[in-house]
CSV table of C-alpha atoms and ligand atoms in Angstrom, one decimal:
chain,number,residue,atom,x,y,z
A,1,UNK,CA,-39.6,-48.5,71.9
A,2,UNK,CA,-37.9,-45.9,69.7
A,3,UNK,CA,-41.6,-44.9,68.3
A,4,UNK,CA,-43.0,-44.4,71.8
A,5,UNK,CA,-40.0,-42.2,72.8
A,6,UNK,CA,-40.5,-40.4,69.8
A,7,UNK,CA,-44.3,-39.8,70.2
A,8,UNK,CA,-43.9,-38.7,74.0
A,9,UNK,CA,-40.6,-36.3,73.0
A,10,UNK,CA,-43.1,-34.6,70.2
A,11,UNK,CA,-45.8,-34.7,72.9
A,12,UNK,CA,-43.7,-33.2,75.6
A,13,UNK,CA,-42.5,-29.9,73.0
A,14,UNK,CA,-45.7,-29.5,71.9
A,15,UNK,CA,-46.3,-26.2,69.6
A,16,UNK,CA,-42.4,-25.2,70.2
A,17,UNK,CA,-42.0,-27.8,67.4
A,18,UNK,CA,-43.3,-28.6,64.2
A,19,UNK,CA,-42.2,-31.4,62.3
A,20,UNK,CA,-42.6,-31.1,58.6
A,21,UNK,CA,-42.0,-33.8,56.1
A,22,UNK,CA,-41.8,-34.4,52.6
A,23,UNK,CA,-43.8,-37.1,50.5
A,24,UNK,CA,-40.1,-39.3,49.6
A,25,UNK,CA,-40.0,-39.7,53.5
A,26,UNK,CA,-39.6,-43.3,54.6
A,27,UNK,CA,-42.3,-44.3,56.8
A,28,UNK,CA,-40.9,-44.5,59.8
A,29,UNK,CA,-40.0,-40.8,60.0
A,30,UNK,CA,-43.2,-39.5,57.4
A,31,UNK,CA,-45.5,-40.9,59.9
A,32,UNK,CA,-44.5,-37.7,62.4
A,33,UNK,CA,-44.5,-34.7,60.0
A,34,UNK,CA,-47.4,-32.3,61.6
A,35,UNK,CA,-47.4,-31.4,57.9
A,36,UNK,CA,-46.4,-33.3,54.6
A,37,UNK,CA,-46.0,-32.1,51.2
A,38,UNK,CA,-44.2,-30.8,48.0
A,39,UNK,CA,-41.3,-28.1,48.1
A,40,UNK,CA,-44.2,-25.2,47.4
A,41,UNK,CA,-46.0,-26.4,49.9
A,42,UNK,CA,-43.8,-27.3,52.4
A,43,UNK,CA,-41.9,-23.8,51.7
A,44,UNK,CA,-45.1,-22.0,52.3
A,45,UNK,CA,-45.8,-23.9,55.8
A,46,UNK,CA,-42.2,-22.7,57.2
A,47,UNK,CA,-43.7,-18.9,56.4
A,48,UNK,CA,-46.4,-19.4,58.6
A,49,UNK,CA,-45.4,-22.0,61.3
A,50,UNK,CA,-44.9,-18.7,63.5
A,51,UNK,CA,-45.4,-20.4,66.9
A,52,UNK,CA,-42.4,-23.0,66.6
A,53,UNK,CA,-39.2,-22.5,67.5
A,54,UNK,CA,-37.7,-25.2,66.0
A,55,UNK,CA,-38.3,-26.5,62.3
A,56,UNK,CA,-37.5,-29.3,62.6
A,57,UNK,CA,-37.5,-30.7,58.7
A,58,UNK,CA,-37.3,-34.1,57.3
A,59,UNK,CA,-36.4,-33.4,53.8
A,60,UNK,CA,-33.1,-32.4,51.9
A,61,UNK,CA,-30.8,-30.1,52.9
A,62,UNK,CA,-31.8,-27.2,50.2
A,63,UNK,CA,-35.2,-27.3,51.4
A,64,UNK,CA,-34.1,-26.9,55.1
A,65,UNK,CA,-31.7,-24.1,53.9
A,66,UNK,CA,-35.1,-22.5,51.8
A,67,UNK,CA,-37.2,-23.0,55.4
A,68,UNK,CA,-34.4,-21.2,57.3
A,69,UNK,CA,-34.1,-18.4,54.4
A,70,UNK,CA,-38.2,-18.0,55.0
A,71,UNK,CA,-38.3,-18.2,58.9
A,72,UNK,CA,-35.9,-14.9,59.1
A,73,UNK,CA,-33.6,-16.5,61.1
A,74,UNK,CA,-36.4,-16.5,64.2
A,75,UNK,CA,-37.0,-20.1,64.0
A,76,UNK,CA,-34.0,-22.5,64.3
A,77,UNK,CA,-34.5,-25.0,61.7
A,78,UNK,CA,-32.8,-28.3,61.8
A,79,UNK,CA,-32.0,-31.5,59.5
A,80,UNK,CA,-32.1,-34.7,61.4
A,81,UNK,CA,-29.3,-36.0,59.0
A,82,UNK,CA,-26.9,-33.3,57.5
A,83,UNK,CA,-26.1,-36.2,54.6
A,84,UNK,CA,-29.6,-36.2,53.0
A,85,UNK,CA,-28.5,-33.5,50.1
A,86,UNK,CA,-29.7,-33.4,46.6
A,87,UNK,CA,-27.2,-34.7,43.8
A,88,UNK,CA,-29.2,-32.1,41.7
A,89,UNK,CA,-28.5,-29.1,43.5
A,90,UNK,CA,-25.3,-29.9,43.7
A,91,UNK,CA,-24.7,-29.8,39.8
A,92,UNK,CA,-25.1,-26.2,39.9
A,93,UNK,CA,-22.0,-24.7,41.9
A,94,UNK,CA,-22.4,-21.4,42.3
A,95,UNK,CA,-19.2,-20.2,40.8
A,96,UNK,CA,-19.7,-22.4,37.6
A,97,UNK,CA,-23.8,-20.7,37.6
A,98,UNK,CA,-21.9,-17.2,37.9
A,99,UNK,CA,-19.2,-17.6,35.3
A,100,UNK,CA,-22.0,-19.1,33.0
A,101,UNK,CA,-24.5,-16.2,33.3
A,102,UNK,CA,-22.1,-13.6,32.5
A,103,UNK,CA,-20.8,-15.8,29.5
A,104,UNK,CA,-24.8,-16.0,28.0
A,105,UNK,CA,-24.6,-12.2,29.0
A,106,UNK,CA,-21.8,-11.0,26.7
A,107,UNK,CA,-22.9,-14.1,23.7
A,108,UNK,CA,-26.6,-12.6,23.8
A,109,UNK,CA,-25.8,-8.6,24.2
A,110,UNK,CA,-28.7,-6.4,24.0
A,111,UNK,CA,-31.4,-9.3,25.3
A,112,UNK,CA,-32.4,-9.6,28.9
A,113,UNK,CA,-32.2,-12.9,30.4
A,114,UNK,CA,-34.3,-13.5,33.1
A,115,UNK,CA,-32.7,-16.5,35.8
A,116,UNK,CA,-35.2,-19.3,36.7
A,117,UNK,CA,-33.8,-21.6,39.5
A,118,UNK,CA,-35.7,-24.5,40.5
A,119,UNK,CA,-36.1,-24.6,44.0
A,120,UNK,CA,-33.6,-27.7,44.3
A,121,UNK,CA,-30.4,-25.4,44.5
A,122,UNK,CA,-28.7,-24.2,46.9
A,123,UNK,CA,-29.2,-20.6,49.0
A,124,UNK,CA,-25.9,-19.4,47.1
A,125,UNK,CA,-27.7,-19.8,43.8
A,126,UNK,CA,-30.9,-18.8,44.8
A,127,UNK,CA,-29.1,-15.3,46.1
A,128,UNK,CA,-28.0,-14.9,42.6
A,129,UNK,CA,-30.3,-15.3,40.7
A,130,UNK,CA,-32.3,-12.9,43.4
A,131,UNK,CA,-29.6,-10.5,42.8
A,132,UNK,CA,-30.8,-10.6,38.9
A,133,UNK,CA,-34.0,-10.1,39.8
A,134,UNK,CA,-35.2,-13.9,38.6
A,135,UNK,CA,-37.2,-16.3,40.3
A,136,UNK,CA,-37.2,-19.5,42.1
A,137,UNK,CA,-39.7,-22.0,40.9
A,138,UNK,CA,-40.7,-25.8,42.2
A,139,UNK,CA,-42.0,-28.5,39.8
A,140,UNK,CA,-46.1,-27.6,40.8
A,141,UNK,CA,-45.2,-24.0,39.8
A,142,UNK,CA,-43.0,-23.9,36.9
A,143,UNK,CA,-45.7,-22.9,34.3
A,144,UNK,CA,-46.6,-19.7,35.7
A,145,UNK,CA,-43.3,-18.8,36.6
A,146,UNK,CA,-42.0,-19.1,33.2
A,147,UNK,CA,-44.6,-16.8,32.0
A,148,UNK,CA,-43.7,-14.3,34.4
A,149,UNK,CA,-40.3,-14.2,33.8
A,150,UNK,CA,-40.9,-13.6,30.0
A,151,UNK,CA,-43.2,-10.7,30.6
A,152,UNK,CA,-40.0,-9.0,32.1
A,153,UNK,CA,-37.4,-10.1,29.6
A,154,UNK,CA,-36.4,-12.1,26.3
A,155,UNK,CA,-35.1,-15.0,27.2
A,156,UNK,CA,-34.4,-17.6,30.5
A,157,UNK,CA,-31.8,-19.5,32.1
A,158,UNK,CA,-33.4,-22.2,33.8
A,159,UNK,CA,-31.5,-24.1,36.1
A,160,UNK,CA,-30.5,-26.9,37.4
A,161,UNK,CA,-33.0,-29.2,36.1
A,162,UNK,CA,-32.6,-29.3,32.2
A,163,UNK,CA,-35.8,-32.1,32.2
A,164,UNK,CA,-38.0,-29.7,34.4
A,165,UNK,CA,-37.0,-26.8,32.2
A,166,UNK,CA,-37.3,-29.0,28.8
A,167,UNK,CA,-41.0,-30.3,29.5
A,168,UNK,CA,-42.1,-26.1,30.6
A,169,UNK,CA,-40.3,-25.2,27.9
A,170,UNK,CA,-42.2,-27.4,25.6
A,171,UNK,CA,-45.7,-26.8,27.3
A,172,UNK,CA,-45.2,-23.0,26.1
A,173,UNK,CA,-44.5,-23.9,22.8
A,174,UNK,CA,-40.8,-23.7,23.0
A,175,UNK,CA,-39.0,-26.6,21.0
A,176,UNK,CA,-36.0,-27.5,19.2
A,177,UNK,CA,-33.1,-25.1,18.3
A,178,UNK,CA,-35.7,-22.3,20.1
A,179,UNK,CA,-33.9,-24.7,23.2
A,180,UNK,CA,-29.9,-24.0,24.3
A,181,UNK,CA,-28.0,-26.2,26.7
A,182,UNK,CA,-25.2,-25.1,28.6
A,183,UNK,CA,-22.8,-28.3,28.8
A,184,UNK,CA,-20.7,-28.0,32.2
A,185,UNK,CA,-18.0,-29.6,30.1
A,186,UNK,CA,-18.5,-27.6,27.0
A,187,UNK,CA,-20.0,-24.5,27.8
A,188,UNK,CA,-22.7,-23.4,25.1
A,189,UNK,CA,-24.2,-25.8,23.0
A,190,UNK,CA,-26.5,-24.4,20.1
A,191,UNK,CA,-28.6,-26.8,17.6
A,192,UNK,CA,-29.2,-23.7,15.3
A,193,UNK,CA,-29.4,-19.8,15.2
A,194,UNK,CA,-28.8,-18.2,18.4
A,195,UNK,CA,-31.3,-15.6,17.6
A,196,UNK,CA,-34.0,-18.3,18.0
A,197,UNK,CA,-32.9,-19.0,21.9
A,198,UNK,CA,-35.7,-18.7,24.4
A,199,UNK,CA,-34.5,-21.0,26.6
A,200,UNK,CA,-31.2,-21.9,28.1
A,201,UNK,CA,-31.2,-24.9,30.2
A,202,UNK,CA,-28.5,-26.4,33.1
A,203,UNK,CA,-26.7,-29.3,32.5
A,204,UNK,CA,-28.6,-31.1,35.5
A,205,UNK,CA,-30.7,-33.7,36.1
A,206,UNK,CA,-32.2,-36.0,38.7
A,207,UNK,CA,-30.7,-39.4,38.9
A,208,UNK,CA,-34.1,-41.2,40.4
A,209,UNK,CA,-36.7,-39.8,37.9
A,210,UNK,CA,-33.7,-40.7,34.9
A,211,UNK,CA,-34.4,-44.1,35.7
A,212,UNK,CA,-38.3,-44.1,33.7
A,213,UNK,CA,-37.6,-44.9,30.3
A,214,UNK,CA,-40.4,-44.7,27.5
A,215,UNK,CA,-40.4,-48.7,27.5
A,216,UNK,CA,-41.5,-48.7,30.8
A,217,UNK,CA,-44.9,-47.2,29.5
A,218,UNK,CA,-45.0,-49.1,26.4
A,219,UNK,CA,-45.2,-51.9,28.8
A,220,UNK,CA,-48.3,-50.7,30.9
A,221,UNK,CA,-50.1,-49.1,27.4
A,222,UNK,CA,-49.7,-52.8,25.5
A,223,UNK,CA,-51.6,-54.8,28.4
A,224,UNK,CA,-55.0,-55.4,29.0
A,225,UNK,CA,-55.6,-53.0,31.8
A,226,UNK,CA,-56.2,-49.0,30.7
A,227,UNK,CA,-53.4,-48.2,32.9
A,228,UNK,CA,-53.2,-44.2,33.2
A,229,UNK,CA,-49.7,-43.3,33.2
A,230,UNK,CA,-48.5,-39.9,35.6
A,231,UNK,CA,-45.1,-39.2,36.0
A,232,UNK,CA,-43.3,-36.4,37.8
A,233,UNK,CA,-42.0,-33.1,35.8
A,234,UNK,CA,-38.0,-34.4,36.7
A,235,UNK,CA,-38.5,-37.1,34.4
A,236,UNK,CA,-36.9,-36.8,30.4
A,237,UNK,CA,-39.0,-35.7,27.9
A,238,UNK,CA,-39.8,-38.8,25.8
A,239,UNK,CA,-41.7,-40.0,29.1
A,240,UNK,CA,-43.2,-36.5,30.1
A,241,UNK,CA,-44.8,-36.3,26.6
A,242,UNK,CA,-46.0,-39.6,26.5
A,243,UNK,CA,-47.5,-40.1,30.1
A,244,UNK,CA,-50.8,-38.8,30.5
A,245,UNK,CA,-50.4,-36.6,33.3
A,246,UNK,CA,-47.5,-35.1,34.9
A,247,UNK,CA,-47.2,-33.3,38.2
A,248,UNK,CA,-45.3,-32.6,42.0
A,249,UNK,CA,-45.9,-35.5,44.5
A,250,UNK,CA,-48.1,-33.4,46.0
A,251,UNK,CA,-50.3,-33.1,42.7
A,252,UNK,CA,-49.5,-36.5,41.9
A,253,UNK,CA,-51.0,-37.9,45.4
A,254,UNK,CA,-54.1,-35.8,44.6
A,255,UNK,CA,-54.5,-37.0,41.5
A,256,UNK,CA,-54.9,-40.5,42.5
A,257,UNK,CA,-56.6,-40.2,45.5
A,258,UNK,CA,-59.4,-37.5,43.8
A,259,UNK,CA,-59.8,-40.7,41.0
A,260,UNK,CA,-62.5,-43.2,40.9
A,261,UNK,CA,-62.1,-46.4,42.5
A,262,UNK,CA,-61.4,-49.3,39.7
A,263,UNK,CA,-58.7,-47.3,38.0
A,264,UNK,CA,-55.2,-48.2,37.3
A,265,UNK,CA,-52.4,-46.1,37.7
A,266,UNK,CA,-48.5,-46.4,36.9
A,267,UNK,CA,-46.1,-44.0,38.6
A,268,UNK,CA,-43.3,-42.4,37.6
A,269,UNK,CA,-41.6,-41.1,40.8
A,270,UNK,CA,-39.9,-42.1,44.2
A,271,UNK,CA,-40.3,-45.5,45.3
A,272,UNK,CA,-41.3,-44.5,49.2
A,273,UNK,CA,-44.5,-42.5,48.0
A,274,UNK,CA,-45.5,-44.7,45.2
A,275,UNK,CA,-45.7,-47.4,47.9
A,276,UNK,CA,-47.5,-45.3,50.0
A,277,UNK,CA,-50.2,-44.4,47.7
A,278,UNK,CA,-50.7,-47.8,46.7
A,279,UNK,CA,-51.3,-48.7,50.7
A,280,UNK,CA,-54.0,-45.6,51.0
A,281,UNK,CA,-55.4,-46.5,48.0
A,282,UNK,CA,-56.6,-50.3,48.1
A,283,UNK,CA,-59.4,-49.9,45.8
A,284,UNK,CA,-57.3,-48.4,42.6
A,285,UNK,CA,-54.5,-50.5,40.9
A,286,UNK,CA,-51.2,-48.5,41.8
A,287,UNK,CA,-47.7,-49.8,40.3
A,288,UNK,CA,-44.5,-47.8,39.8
A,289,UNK,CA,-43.5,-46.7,36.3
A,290,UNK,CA,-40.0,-49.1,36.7
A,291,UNK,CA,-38.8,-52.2,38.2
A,292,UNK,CA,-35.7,-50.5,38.8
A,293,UNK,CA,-34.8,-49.4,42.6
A,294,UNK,CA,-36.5,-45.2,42.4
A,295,UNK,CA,-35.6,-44.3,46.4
A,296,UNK,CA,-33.6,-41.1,46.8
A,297,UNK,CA,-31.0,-42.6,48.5
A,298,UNK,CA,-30.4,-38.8,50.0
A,299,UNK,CA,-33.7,-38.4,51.5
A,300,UNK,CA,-33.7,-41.7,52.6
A,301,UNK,CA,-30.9,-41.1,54.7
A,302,UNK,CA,-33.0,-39.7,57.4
A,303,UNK,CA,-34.4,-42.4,59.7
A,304,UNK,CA,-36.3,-42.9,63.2
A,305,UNK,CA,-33.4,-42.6,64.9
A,306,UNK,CA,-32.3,-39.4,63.4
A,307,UNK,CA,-35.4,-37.7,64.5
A,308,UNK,CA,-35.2,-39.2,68.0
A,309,UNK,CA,-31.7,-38.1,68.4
A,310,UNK,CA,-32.4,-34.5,67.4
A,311,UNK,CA,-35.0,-34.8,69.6
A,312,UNK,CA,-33.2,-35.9,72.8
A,313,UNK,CA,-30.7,-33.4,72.1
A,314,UNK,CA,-33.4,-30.7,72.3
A,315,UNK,CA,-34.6,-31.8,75.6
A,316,UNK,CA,-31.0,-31.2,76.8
A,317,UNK,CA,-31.2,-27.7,75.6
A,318,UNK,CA,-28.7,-29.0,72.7
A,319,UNK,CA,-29.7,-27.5,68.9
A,320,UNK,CA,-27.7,-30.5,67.1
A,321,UNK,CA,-28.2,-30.1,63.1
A,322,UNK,CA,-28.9,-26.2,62.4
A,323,UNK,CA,-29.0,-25.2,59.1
A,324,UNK,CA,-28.3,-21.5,58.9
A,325,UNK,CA,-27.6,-19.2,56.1
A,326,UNK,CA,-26.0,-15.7,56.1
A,327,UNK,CA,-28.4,-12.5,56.1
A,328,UNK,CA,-26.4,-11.1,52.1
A,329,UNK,CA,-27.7,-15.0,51.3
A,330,UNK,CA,-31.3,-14.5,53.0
A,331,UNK,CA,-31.3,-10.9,51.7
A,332,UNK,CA,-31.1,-11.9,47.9
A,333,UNK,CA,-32.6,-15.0,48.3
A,334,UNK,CA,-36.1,-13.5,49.4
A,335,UNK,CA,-36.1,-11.6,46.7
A,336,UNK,CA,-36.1,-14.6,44.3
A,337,UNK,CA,-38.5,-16.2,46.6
A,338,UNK,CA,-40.7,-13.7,47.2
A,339,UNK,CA,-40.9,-13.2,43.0
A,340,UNK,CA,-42.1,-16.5,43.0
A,341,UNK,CA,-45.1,-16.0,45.6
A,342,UNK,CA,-46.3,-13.0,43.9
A,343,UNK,CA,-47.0,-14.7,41.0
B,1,LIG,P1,-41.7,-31.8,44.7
B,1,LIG,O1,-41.6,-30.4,44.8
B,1,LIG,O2,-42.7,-32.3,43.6
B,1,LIG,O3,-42.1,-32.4,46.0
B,1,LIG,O4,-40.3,-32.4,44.2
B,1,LIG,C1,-39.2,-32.3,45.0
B,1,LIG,C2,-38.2,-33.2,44.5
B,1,LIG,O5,-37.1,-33.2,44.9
B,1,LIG,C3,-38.5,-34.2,43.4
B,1,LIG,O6,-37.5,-35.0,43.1
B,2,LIG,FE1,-32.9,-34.5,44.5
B,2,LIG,FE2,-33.9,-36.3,42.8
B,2,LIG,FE3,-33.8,-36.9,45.4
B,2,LIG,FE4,-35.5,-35.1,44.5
B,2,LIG,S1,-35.5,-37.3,44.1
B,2,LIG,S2,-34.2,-34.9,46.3
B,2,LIG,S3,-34.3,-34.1,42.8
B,2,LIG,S4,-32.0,-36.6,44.0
């Protein structure tokens, strides 16, 4: 009942809406994204949904915030639930990111730090580190974004994802006490010579992707299958170097899907689209990495109902949900995005 009222309410807005959802969707609310995908890519189809005037966007709340920073305020984005945030963005408040960056500043005098934020912050943070002239980056991107940012300086301050900023750090050869970490408890934490620092990373971390553990793949390596492990870039560093591969969902579902038929896979990332894969892919051996319980409960939170109720709303001329930022926060925060396109 609730699925046909959904289908003829997306049916009866046609192009005024477009509906786009990422891969940790559950089901019931996945199924109706006009698009799916990772944050790049999902970030890139609010650019150029120019037809719709509603966004409507079944994610977390930084990525609806990042869609209304790209529409320019001519598209009215919405959240179907305004509780589905991300426990990582909020680890980096932006007066605790400000107070730090001026600290590194005055401790590192005569270096220029270049600000990397993952795209899993908020607007305010993104506007700063826009206002420094950094970049934003998401976990299919990071790679060439860290190269950018050390062409135009000595040194970065990645944040919030010190496991995302570890694993890029040690794909470009960065390691060790080459590798500060700025404690929100503590403040600077050094393992050696601070003229060695390359890279200063956030005390953040994603809860779901803590969960894979290295025994987890010791499991799937000592049986008899040749399981191929692939984990996502939030994960720690003992299981990013040993997987095999690592990647966004988006690469992640390419992966498996572009691989023969016959081969085994283990997972390391959220439960909803491990699940999924495994259903769209009944000729490969799927599993997740962990027996432990990997949904976000955040995105989760966003269910059929949700959907239908924003929906309904917007049939009665009601815009229930909006996610807005200010034009100073869309000003600064373009130019971090818009550093991160041109690379
Ligand atoms: P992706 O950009 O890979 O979709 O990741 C977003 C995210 O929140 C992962 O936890
Ligand atoms: Fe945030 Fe982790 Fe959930 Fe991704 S999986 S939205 S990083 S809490």
């Amino acid at each position: 009942m609730i699925f046909n009222e959904i289908e003829s309410l997306i049916d009866y807005f046609k192009e005024e809406i477009v509906i786009l959802a990422h891969h940790y969707q559950r089901d019931e609310v996945y199924k109706y994204g006009h698009f799916t995908g990772d944050s790049l890519k999902l970030s890139q189809l609010a650019t150029s949904q120019k037809e719709a005037k509603y966004i409507i966007f079944c994610g977390v709340h930084f990525m609806a915030e990042t869609a209304a920073i790209l529409s320019g305020g001519k598209q009215k984005v919405i959240l179907p639930n305004l509780d589905a945030g991300c426990p990582m963005a909020d680890k980096a408040p932006i007066n605790e990111v400000v107070s730090a960056f001026s600290y590194l500043k005055e401790v590192f005098k005569g270096k220029r730090i270049v600000p990397i934020t993952y795209i899993n912050s908020t607007a305010e943070v993104k506007a700063f580190v826009g206002r420094e002239n950094g970049y934003i980056c998401t976990s299919s991107n990071a790679d060439k974004i860290f190269d950018a940012a050390f062409s135009r300086g000595d040194m970065l301050f990645f944040l919030p994802d010190q496991h995302l900023g570890r694993n890029t750090s040690y794909k470009k050869g960065i390691v060790g006490d080459e590798i500060g970490f700025w404690s929100r408890k503590d403040g600077l934490v050094l393992s050696g010579d601070k003229k060695k620092i390359k890279v200063i990373l956030w005390d953040g971390h994603c809860w779901v992707h803590q969960m894979f553990q290295p025994t987890h793949i010791v499991h799937f390596k000592r049986g008899k299958e040749p399981y191929k492990i692939i984990v996502h870039p939030e994960c720690s560093f003992e299981v990013f170097k040993m997987a095999d591969y690592s990647g966004s969902t988006e690469q992640i579902i390419k992966t498996i899907e572009n691989a023969e038929d016959g081969t085994y896979w283990a997972v390391g990332t959220e439960k909803n689209l491990v699940m999924r894969l495994k259903r769209n892919n009944p000729n490969k051996t799927i599993d997740i990495l962990t027996n432990f319980n990997t949904i976000c409960r955040t995105m989760s939170k966003i269910r059929a109902n949700d959907l239908l109720n924003v929906l309904k709303n917007l049939k009665e001329g009601k815009i229930i949900n909006e996610i807005t930022v200010s034009n100073e926060i869309r000003k600064y925060s373009l130019i971090a995005l818009n550093n991160m396109f041109s690379v």
